[in-house]
Amino acid sequence: MTTVKEQKFEAMAVKRETYQLIINGVRQDSVNGETYKVYNPATGEEVATVAKASKEDAELAVQAARNAFDFGKWRHFPVNKRSRTLNKIASIMRSRFNELVELEILDTGKSLAAAQGQVMQAIEDFEFYAGAIVSHRGAVNSMPGAFQNITEKEPVGVCAQIIPWNYPMMMAAWKIAPAIAVGCSVVVKPASLTPLSAILLGEICIEAGVPEGVVNVIPGSGSVVGNYLVEHDKVDKVAFTGSTPIGKDIMARASQTLKRVTLELGGKSPSIVFEDADVDAAVAGSLFGIFYNTGQSCEARSRLYVHEDVYDEFMEKFVAKTKQLKLGNPFEKDTHVGAVISQDQMDVIDGYVKSAVADGAQVLTGGKAANLEGYENGYWYEPTIIADTDHSMKAVKEEIFGPVVVVMKFKDEKEAVKLANDSEYGLGSAIWTKDYGRATRVSKLIQAGIVMINCPFSAFPGTPFGGYKQSGFGRELSIETLDLYTETKSIVSYYGSRPLNPFNV
Ligand code: NAD
Ligand code: MN
């Protein structure tokens, strides 16, 4: 009954007209032959046609992953062989670096600098886990008497990995690399808007020698294919990155089969500029903190708190520099801010700006769609600063996920901490001060998974990434991520010379 068109696997051009599903080590059309088109958000131009997975395809992918996990070789490979394969994936990615960057730009409309950094990090993620897996180990625990306890780390099984559109290549790497490093099989569901890099990464894994069925990639609807995976009784774990409302829904559905769940969700990350900060550094870091990736970043520093003594100086410089940011051709090296992902997202962003204005806030710069010659059919929004805000406003409380920052004044350290923590979210945070004691003190008080001190960067292979509160749980990008893709098996053995007879009968 299936009309699956199978082909022998071989490398194809990175950029091409059609992309298929990857199931059981082969590219294939969806069972019902459905496809859809993806567009470049910067220009509105069509990029490619992509196979659209249905539930039937999700079922095939789960079966392939299950089969690979239960009966395949991958998890039983010596760890150095899995490590070598991860390095091979990285080296193939390096050899196609420019092509992968180009495709990521076409798929997302992001700037060249952003795409280059993200593809490079995806490569380094595989290299990081290639190293980390070799030293991932259990323990020997002491026990009373002639008993020995050792713990082993065993792969958790089949993992559904559902990822968002803002960092398509990087999110795919954050998910696939640690899972396959420990020996799991994965079914990756990329965001419908940006499926291309996950498909390519799946192809590269197979090319590098990852056996069939270990990495499957099935673009499709979140509510159809995503839910199917989340509810499937043959899926052992779901790793999700996306919005907090969908994360809650996934956690509830996954509870029916008691799946292991990790959730990397939304944020509304605060940045605190103290009166003793290096103001120029704080301005430069705050610009990058909110406008990098067009503000479509889970850890975007989208709430800015500035001490009243430096507020005027800071804001004058911050507004002036924001006006200097260059939008436009994403392929130009000096473009700072790329496109917004879609018209829907444009409407969401603009809705928040309008709500802030209606609530009495002031737009200091931006606040509307950007008109760029030659990019009239794309989605562009001006980098936007909103002042005179307070915590009763929707635009201050909720994640906007666009190039919009809300600014507030504070009087002292205590107030700054209180404002920073007054949020449902707890992903990133930033502190700008020259006082080491204050930086340390405040970093301990902030309820967030990540604190950046005098620094706008947070995510590097090896640095744990993840949230407190409703920003989710679990950590990615780090050694401890490997634990989240494994179960701990506790093995107790007796080494005494006299046989045990505890009932003494
Ligand atoms: P989203 O929640 O709308 O979608 C994320 C993924 O989930 C997509 O693949 C989507 O198709 C799928 N999905 C949607 N509905 C589903 C359902 N009912 N069941 C299963 N899967 C479903 O998020 P988005 O708009 O793609 O991405 C933006 C969000 O992601 C923001 O909230 C952002 O903060 C968050 N994010 C978080 C991190 C992090 O590490 N914490 C990183 C990047 C993005
Ligand atoms: Mn796209």
Coordinates of C-alpha atoms and ligand atoms in Angstrom, one line a residue:
M1 CA 0.0 0.0 0.0
T2 CA 2.9 2.3 0.4
T3 CA 4.1 4.2 -2.6
V4 CA 7.4 5.0 -1.1
K5 CA 10.0 5.8 -3.7
E6 CA 13.3 4.6 -2.5
Q7 CA 16.7 5.5 -3.8
K8 CA 20.2 4.4 -3.1
F9 CA 21.9 6.9 -0.8
E10 CA 24.5 9.2 -2.3
A11 CA 25.5 12.8 -1.7
M12 CA 23.5 15.4 -3.6
A13 CA 24.0 19.1 -4.1
V14 CA 23.3 21.1 -0.9
K15 CA 21.2 23.6 -2.8
R16 CA 18.6 22.0 -5.1
E17 CA 15.0 22.1 -6.1
T18 CA 13.6 19.3 -3.9
Y19 CA 14.2 17.8 -0.6
Q20 CA 12.8 14.5 0.7
L21 CA 12.2 12.8 4.0
I22 CA 15.0 10.8 5.5
I23 CA 13.7 7.5 6.8
N24 CA 15.7 4.3 7.5
G25 CA 18.8 5.6 5.7
V26 CA 17.1 6.7 2.4
R27 CA 15.6 9.8 1.0
Q28 CA 12.0 9.2 0.2
D29 CA 8.8 11.0 -0.7
S30 CA 6.0 11.0 1.8
V31 CA 3.6 8.1 1.7
N32 CA 0.8 10.2 0.2
G33 CA 3.2 12.1 -2.1
E34 CA 2.4 15.5 -0.4
T35 CA 4.9 18.3 -0.7
Y36 CA 5.0 22.0 0.2
K37 CA 7.2 24.9 -0.7
V38 CA 9.5 26.9 1.4
Y39 CA 10.3 30.6 0.8
N40 CA 13.1 33.0 1.5
P41 CA 11.7 35.4 4.1
A42 CA 14.1 38.1 3.0
T43 CA 12.7 38.3 -0.6
G44 CA 9.6 36.2 -0.6
E45 CA 11.2 34.0 -3.3
E46 CA 10.6 30.3 -3.5
V47 CA 13.6 28.3 -2.3
A48 CA 12.6 24.7 -2.7
T49 CA 9.9 22.0 -2.6
V50 CA 9.9 19.7 0.4
A51 CA 8.3 16.4 1.1
K52 CA 5.6 16.8 3.8
A53 CA 5.4 14.0 6.3
S54 CA 2.1 12.6 7.4
K55 CA 1.3 10.3 10.4
E56 CA 2.1 7.3 8.1
D57 CA 5.6 8.7 7.5
A58 CA 6.0 9.4 11.2
E59 CA 5.1 5.8 11.9
L60 CA 7.6 4.5 9.3
A61 CA 10.3 6.8 10.9
V62 CA 9.5 5.5 14.4
Q63 CA 9.6 1.9 13.2
A64 CA 13.0 2.6 11.5
A65 CA 14.4 4.2 14.7
R66 CA 13.0 1.5 16.9
N67 CA 14.4 -1.2 14.7
A68 CA 17.8 0.5 14.6
F69 CA 17.9 0.8 18.3
D70 CA 16.6 -2.6 19.3
F71 CA 18.4 -4.7 16.7
G72 CA 21.0 -2.4 15.0
K73 CA 24.7 -2.1 15.6
W74 CA 25.1 1.6 16.4
R75 CA 24.6 1.6 20.1
H76 CA 26.9 -1.4 20.4
F77 CA 29.7 0.1 18.4
P78 CA 32.9 0.7 20.4
V79 CA 32.6 4.3 21.7
N80 CA 35.7 5.4 19.7
K81 CA 33.9 4.3 16.5
R82 CA 30.8 6.4 17.3
S83 CA 33.2 9.3 18.2
R84 CA 35.0 9.0 14.9
T85 CA 31.7 9.0 13.0
L86 CA 30.7 12.2 14.8
N87 CA 34.0 13.8 13.8
K88 CA 33.4 12.6 10.2
I89 CA 30.0 14.4 10.3
A90 CA 31.8 17.5 11.4
S91 CA 34.4 17.2 8.7
I92 CA 31.8 16.8 5.9
M93 CA 30.0 19.8 7.2
R94 CA 33.3 21.8 7.2
S95 CA 33.9 20.8 3.6
R96 CA 30.5 22.2 2.6
F97 CA 30.5 25.1 5.0
N98 CA 29.8 27.9 2.5
E99 CA 27.0 25.9 0.8
L100 CA 25.4 25.1 4.2
V101 CA 25.6 28.8 5.2
E102 CA 24.0 29.9 1.9
L103 CA 21.1 27.5 2.3
E104 CA 20.6 28.5 5.9
I105 CA 20.4 32.2 4.8
L106 CA 17.9 31.3 2.0
D107 CA 15.7 29.3 4.4
T108 CA 15.6 31.9 7.2
G109 CA 16.5 35.3 5.8
K110 CA 19.2 35.7 8.5
S111 CA 22.4 37.7 8.0
L112 CA 25.6 36.1 6.7
A113 CA 27.4 36.7 10.0
A114 CA 24.7 35.0 12.0
A115 CA 24.4 32.1 9.7
Q116 CA 28.2 31.6 9.6
G117 CA 28.4 31.6 13.3
Q118 CA 25.6 29.2 13.7
V119 CA 26.7 26.7 11.1
M120 CA 30.2 26.8 12.6
Q121 CA 28.8 26.1 16.0
A122 CA 26.8 23.2 14.7
I123 CA 30.0 21.7 13.4
E124 CA 31.8 22.3 16.7
D125 CA 28.9 20.6 18.5
F126 CA 29.6 17.4 16.8
E127 CA 33.3 17.7 17.5
F128 CA 32.5 18.5 21.2
Y129 CA 30.3 15.4 21.6
A130 CA 32.8 13.3 19.7
G131 CA 35.2 14.1 22.5
A132 CA 32.7 14.2 25.4
I133 CA 31.3 10.7 24.7
V134 CA 34.6 9.0 25.1
S135 CA 34.8 10.2 28.7
H136 CA 31.1 9.8 29.5
R137 CA 30.9 7.1 32.2
G138 CA 29.1 5.6 35.1
A139 CA 30.6 5.1 38.5
V140 CA 31.7 2.5 41.1
N141 CA 30.0 3.1 44.4
S142 CA 31.0 1.8 47.8
M143 CA 28.7 -0.6 49.5
P144 CA 28.8 -2.3 52.9
G145 CA 30.1 -5.9 53.0
A146 CA 31.2 -7.9 50.0
F147 CA 29.1 -6.1 47.5
Q148 CA 30.0 -4.0 44.6
N149 CA 27.9 -1.5 42.8
I150 CA 28.7 -0.1 39.4
T151 CA 26.5 2.2 37.3
E152 CA 26.4 2.1 33.6
K153 CA 25.0 4.7 31.2
E154 CA 22.7 3.2 28.6
P155 CA 21.1 5.1 25.8
V156 CA 17.5 5.9 26.6
G157 CA 16.2 4.6 23.2
V158 CA 14.2 6.3 20.4
C159 CA 14.1 10.0 20.8
A160 CA 11.6 12.4 19.1
Q161 CA 13.4 15.7 18.6
I162 CA 11.2 18.7 17.7
I163 CA 12.9 21.9 16.8
P164 CA 12.0 25.5 16.0
W165 CA 12.7 27.8 13.0
N166 CA 15.0 30.4 14.6
Y167 CA 18.3 28.4 14.5
P168 CA 17.5 25.5 12.2
M169 CA 21.0 24.1 11.8
M170 CA 22.2 24.8 15.3
M171 CA 19.1 23.3 16.9
A172 CA 19.3 20.2 14.8
A173 CA 23.0 19.8 15.9
W174 CA 22.2 20.4 19.5
K175 CA 19.6 17.6 19.3
I176 CA 21.2 15.0 17.0
A177 CA 24.8 15.1 18.2
P178 CA 24.4 14.2 21.9
A179 CA 21.6 11.6 21.2
I180 CA 23.5 9.6 18.6
A181 CA 26.8 10.0 20.6
V182 CA 25.3 7.9 23.4
G183 CA 23.7 5.4 21.0
C184 CA 20.1 6.6 20.7
S185 CA 18.1 6.7 17.5
V186 CA 16.3 9.8 16.6
V187 CA 13.3 11.1 14.6
V188 CA 13.8 14.8 14.0
K189 CA 10.9 17.0 13.2
P190 CA 12.1 20.4 12.0
A191 CA 9.9 23.5 11.9
S192 CA 7.8 23.5 8.8
L193 CA 9.1 27.0 7.8
T194 CA 12.8 25.9 7.9
P195 CA 13.3 22.2 7.2
L196 CA 16.3 22.3 4.9
S197 CA 19.3 22.2 7.2
A198 CA 17.9 19.4 9.3
I199 CA 17.3 17.3 6.2
L200 CA 20.9 18.0 5.0
L201 CA 22.3 17.2 8.4
G202 CA 20.4 13.9 8.3
E203 CA 21.9 13.2 4.9
I204 CA 25.4 14.0 6.1
C205 CA 25.0 11.7 9.1
I206 CA 24.2 8.8 6.8
E207 CA 27.0 9.8 4.4
A208 CA 29.4 9.8 7.4
G209 CA 28.5 6.2 8.2
V210 CA 25.7 6.4 10.8
P211 CA 23.7 3.2 10.1
E212 CA 20.2 3.3 8.6
G213 CA 17.4 4.2 10.9
V214 CA 19.5 5.9 13.5
V215 CA 18.8 9.4 12.2
N216 CA 15.4 10.1 10.5
V217 CA 14.2 13.5 9.5
I218 CA 10.5 14.2 8.8
P219 CA 9.4 17.8 8.2
G220 CA 5.7 18.2 8.7
S221 CA 3.0 19.9 10.8
G222 CA 3.7 20.2 14.5
S223 CA 0.2 19.4 15.5
V224 CA 0.0 16.3 13.3
V225 CA 3.5 14.8 13.0
G226 CA 4.8 16.4 16.2
N227 CA 1.9 15.1 18.3
Y228 CA 2.1 11.7 16.7
L229 CA 5.7 11.3 17.9
V230 CA 5.0 12.7 21.3
E231 CA 2.1 10.3 21.9
H232 CA 3.8 7.2 20.3
D233 CA 4.3 4.3 22.7
K234 CA 7.5 3.2 20.9
V235 CA 9.2 6.6 21.5
D236 CA 11.1 6.7 24.7
K237 CA 12.0 10.4 25.0
V238 CA 10.9 13.7 23.5
A239 CA 13.4 16.6 23.3
F240 CA 11.6 19.8 22.4
T241 CA 12.8 23.3 21.7
G242 CA 10.1 25.8 21.0
S243 CA 7.5 28.0 22.7
T244 CA 6.3 27.6 26.2
P245 CA 2.7 26.9 25.4
I246 CA 3.6 24.1 23.0
G247 CA 6.1 22.8 25.6
K248 CA 3.3 22.5 28.2
D249 CA 1.1 20.7 25.7
I250 CA 3.9 18.3 24.8
M251 CA 4.7 17.5 28.5
A252 CA 1.0 16.7 29.1
R253 CA 0.8 14.4 26.1
A254 CA 4.1 12.7 26.9
S255 CA 2.9 11.9 30.4
Q256 CA 0.5 9.2 28.9
T257 CA 3.5 7.0 28.1
L258 CA 5.8 8.5 30.8
K259 CA 8.3 9.6 28.3
R260 CA 11.5 11.3 29.3
V261 CA 11.1 14.9 28.4
T262 CA 13.4 17.8 28.1
L263 CA 12.1 21.3 27.2
E264 CA 14.0 24.3 26.0
L265 CA 11.3 27.0 25.8
G266 CA 10.8 30.7 25.5
G267 CA 12.3 33.5 27.4
K268 CA 12.1 37.2 28.3
S269 CA 15.7 37.6 29.5
P270 CA 16.7 40.7 31.5
S271 CA 19.8 42.7 31.1
I272 CA 20.8 45.0 34.0
V273 CA 23.1 48.0 33.4
F274 CA 24.5 49.3 36.7
E275 CA 25.7 52.8 37.4
D276 CA 29.3 51.7 37.4
A277 CA 29.1 49.8 34.1
D278 CA 31.3 50.6 31.1
V279 CA 28.5 52.3 29.3
D280 CA 29.9 51.8 25.8
A281 CA 30.4 48.1 26.4
A282 CA 26.9 47.8 27.8
V283 CA 25.5 49.6 24.8
A284 CA 27.3 47.4 22.3
G285 CA 26.4 44.3 24.2
S286 CA 22.8 45.3 24.6
L287 CA 22.5 45.9 20.8
F288 CA 23.8 42.5 20.1
G289 CA 21.8 41.0 23.0
I290 CA 18.5 42.0 21.4
F291 CA 19.0 42.5 17.7
Y292 CA 21.2 39.5 16.9
N293 CA 19.2 37.0 14.8
T294 CA 16.6 39.8 14.4
G295 CA 15.6 39.2 18.0
Q296 CA 14.4 35.8 17.2
S297 CA 16.4 34.2 19.9
C298 CA 15.2 32.4 22.9
E299 CA 17.8 34.1 25.1
A300 CA 17.4 37.5 23.5
R301 CA 17.9 40.2 26.2
S302 CA 14.5 41.7 25.6
R303 CA 14.0 43.5 28.9
L304 CA 16.6 46.1 29.6
Y305 CA 17.0 47.7 33.1
V306 CA 19.2 50.8 33.3
H307 CA 20.3 52.5 36.5
E308 CA 18.8 56.0 36.8
D309 CA 22.2 57.7 37.1
V310 CA 23.3 56.4 33.7
Y311 CA 20.0 56.1 32.0
D312 CA 20.2 59.3 29.8
E313 CA 23.7 58.6 28.7
F314 CA 23.0 55.0 28.0
M315 CA 19.8 55.6 26.1
E316 CA 21.2 58.4 24.0
K317 CA 24.0 56.1 22.8
F318 CA 21.7 53.0 22.5
V319 CA 19.1 54.7 20.4
A320 CA 21.8 56.3 18.1
K321 CA 23.6 53.0 17.6
T322 CA 20.3 51.1 17.0
K323 CA 19.6 53.6 14.2
Q324 CA 22.9 52.7 12.6
L325 CA 22.1 49.0 12.3
K326 CA 22.1 47.9 8.7
L327 CA 19.2 45.8 7.4
G328 CA 19.0 44.4 3.9
N329 CA 20.8 42.0 1.8
P330 CA 21.5 39.1 4.1
F331 CA 24.5 38.0 2.0
E332 CA 26.4 41.2 2.7
K333 CA 29.1 40.9 5.4
D334 CA 28.1 44.1 7.1
T335 CA 24.4 43.4 7.4
H336 CA 23.5 43.4 11.1
V337 CA 19.8 42.5 11.1
G338 CA 18.2 40.0 8.8
A339 CA 14.5 39.3 8.0
V340 CA 11.7 38.3 10.2
I341 CA 10.7 34.7 9.6
S342 CA 7.1 35.2 8.3
Q343 CA 4.2 37.5 7.9
D344 CA 2.6 35.9 11.0
Q345 CA 5.6 36.7 13.1
M346 CA 5.5 40.3 11.7
D347 CA 2.0 40.6 12.8
V348 CA 2.8 39.3 16.3
I349 CA 5.7 41.7 16.7
D350 CA 3.7 44.7 15.5
G351 CA 0.8 43.7 17.7
Y352 CA 3.1 43.8 20.8
V353 CA 4.5 47.2 19.8
K354 CA 0.9 48.6 19.3
S355 CA -0.2 47.1 22.6
A356 CA 2.8 48.8 24.4
V357 CA 1.9 52.2 22.8
A358 CA -1.8 51.7 23.8
D359 CA -0.5 51.0 27.4
G360 CA 1.3 54.3 27.4
A361 CA 4.8 53.4 26.4
Q362 CA 7.0 55.4 24.0
V363 CA 8.6 54.1 20.9
L364 CA 12.1 55.7 20.8
T365 CA 13.1 54.2 17.4
G366 CA 11.6 51.7 15.0
G367 CA 8.1 50.4 15.8
K368 CA 7.1 49.6 12.3
A369 CA 7.8 47.4 9.3
A370 CA 11.0 48.4 7.4
N371 CA 10.8 49.4 3.8
L372 CA 13.8 48.2 2.0
E373 CA 14.4 48.7 -1.7
G374 CA 14.5 45.4 -3.5
Y375 CA 13.1 43.5 -0.5
E376 CA 9.5 44.6 -0.7
N377 CA 8.2 41.0 -0.8
G378 CA 10.2 40.0 2.3
Y379 CA 9.4 40.4 6.0
W380 CA 11.4 43.2 7.6
Y381 CA 10.9 45.0 10.9
E382 CA 12.8 48.0 12.2
P383 CA 14.9 47.5 15.3
T384 CA 12.7 48.9 18.0
I385 CA 13.3 50.4 21.4
I386 CA 10.3 51.0 23.7
A387 CA 10.7 53.1 26.8
D388 CA 8.4 54.3 29.6
T389 CA 7.3 50.7 30.2
D390 CA 6.4 48.8 33.3
H391 CA 5.6 45.3 34.4
S392 CA 1.9 45.6 33.9
M393 CA 2.3 45.7 30.2
K394 CA 1.9 42.7 27.9
A395 CA 4.9 43.7 25.9
V396 CA 7.0 43.6 29.1
K397 CA 5.6 40.3 30.3
E398 CA 5.4 38.2 27.2
E399 CA 8.0 36.9 24.7
I400 CA 7.8 39.0 21.5
F401 CA 10.5 37.0 19.5
G402 CA 11.4 39.9 17.3
P403 CA 13.7 43.0 17.2
V404 CA 12.0 44.7 20.1
V405 CA 13.4 45.7 23.5
V406 CA 11.5 47.2 26.4
V407 CA 13.5 49.5 28.7
M408 CA 13.0 50.5 32.3
K409 CA 14.9 52.5 35.0
F410 CA 15.9 51.2 38.4
K411 CA 17.2 52.8 41.6
D412 CA 19.3 50.2 43.3
E413 CA 20.6 46.6 43.2
K414 CA 17.7 45.2 45.2
E415 CA 15.1 46.7 42.8
A416 CA 17.0 45.5 39.8
V417 CA 17.1 41.9 41.0
K418 CA 13.4 42.1 41.9
L419 CA 12.5 43.4 38.4
A420 CA 14.7 40.9 36.7
N421 CA 13.1 38.0 38.5
D422 CA 9.6 39.2 38.0
S423 CA 8.9 37.0 35.1
E424 CA 7.5 33.6 34.3
Y425 CA 10.6 32.9 32.3
G426 CA 14.2 32.2 33.4
L427 CA 16.4 31.5 30.5
G428 CA 19.1 34.1 30.0
S429 CA 20.2 37.2 31.9
A430 CA 23.0 39.8 31.7
I431 CA 24.7 42.0 34.2
W432 CA 26.8 45.1 33.3
T433 CA 29.0 46.3 36.1
K434 CA 32.7 46.8 37.0
D435 CA 32.1 45.7 40.6
Y436 CA 33.1 42.1 40.9
G437 CA 31.3 41.6 44.2
R438 CA 28.1 43.0 42.7
A439 CA 28.4 40.8 39.6
T440 CA 28.9 37.7 41.8
R441 CA 26.1 38.6 44.2
V442 CA 23.6 39.4 41.5
S443 CA 24.4 36.4 39.5
K444 CA 23.6 34.2 42.5
L445 CA 20.2 36.0 43.0
I446 CA 19.0 35.9 39.4
Q447 CA 16.6 33.1 38.6
A448 CA 17.9 32.1 35.2
G449 CA 19.8 29.2 33.7
I450 CA 22.3 31.5 32.1
V451 CA 24.0 34.7 33.4
M452 CA 26.3 36.8 31.2
I453 CA 28.6 39.2 33.0
N454 CA 29.9 42.1 30.9
C455 CA 29.4 39.8 27.9
P456 CA 26.7 39.3 25.2
F457 CA 27.5 35.6 24.4
S458 CA 26.4 32.5 26.2
A459 CA 26.1 29.4 24.0
F460 CA 29.3 27.5 23.2
P461 CA 29.8 23.7 23.1
G462 CA 30.6 22.8 26.7
T463 CA 28.5 25.5 28.3
P464 CA 25.2 24.2 29.7
F465 CA 22.3 25.9 28.0
G466 CA 18.7 25.8 29.4
G467 CA 16.2 27.5 31.6
Y468 CA 14.6 27.9 35.0
K469 CA 10.9 28.3 35.6
Q470 CA 8.8 28.3 32.5
S471 CA 11.8 28.5 30.2
G472 CA 11.9 24.7 30.6
F473 CA 14.2 22.1 32.0
G474 CA 17.2 20.0 31.0
R475 CA 20.5 21.4 29.7
E476 CA 21.9 21.2 26.2
L477 CA 25.3 21.8 24.7
S478 CA 27.2 20.3 27.6
I479 CA 28.5 17.1 29.2
E480 CA 25.3 16.8 31.3
T481 CA 23.2 16.7 28.2
L482 CA 24.6 13.2 27.7
D483 CA 23.0 12.1 31.0
L484 CA 19.6 13.3 29.6
Y485 CA 19.9 10.9 26.7
T486 CA 20.8 8.0 29.0
E487 CA 19.3 5.9 31.7
T488 CA 21.5 4.9 34.7
K489 CA 21.7 1.2 35.3
S490 CA 22.7 0.2 38.8
I491 CA 24.4 -3.2 38.9
V492 CA 25.0 -4.8 42.3
S493 CA 27.2 -7.9 42.6
Y494 CA 28.4 -10.0 45.5
Y495 CA 32.0 -11.1 45.7
G496 CA 32.1 -13.0 49.0
S497 CA 33.3 -16.5 49.2
R498 CA 30.4 -17.8 51.2
P499 CA 27.1 -18.2 49.4
L500 CA 24.4 -15.7 50.5
N501 CA 21.4 -17.1 52.4
P502 CA 19.4 -14.2 53.8
F503 CA 16.4 -16.2 54.9
N504 CA 18.7 -18.6 56.6
V505 CA 16.5 -21.6 55.6
Ligands
NAD1 P1 6.8 26.5 18.3 O1 6.6 26.1 19.7 O2 5.7 27.1 17.5 O3 7.3 25.3 17.4 C1 8.5 24.5 17.7 C2 8.3 23.2 17.0 O4 7.2 22.5 17.6 C3 8.1 23.2 15.5 O5 8.8 22.2 14.9 C4 6.6 23.0 15.5 O6 6.2 22.4 14.2 C5 6.4 22.0 16.6 N1 5.0 21.9 17.1 C6 4.1 22.9 17.0 N2 2.9 22.5 17.6 C7 3.2 21.2 18.1 C8 2.4 20.3 18.8 N3 1.2 20.5 19.2 N4 3.0 19.1 19.2 C9 4.3 18.8 18.8 N5 5.0 19.7 18.1 C10 4.5 20.9 17.8 O7 8.1 27.5 18.3 P2 8.7 28.3 17.1 O8 7.8 29.5 16.8 O9 9.1 27.4 16.0 O10 10.1 28.8 17.8 C11 10.1 29.9 18.6 C12 10.1 29.5 20.1 O11 11.2 28.6 20.4 C13 10.3 30.7 21.0 O12 9.4 30.6 22.1 C14 11.8 30.6 21.5 O13 12.0 31.2 22.7 C15 11.9 29.1 21.5 N6 13.3 28.7 21.5 C16 13.9 28.2 22.7 C17 15.2 27.8 22.7 C18 15.9 27.4 23.9 O14 16.9 26.8 23.8 N7 15.3 27.6 25.1 C19 15.9 27.9 21.5 C20 15.3 28.4 20.3 C21 14.0 28.8 20.4
MN2 MN 11.9 29.2 5.0

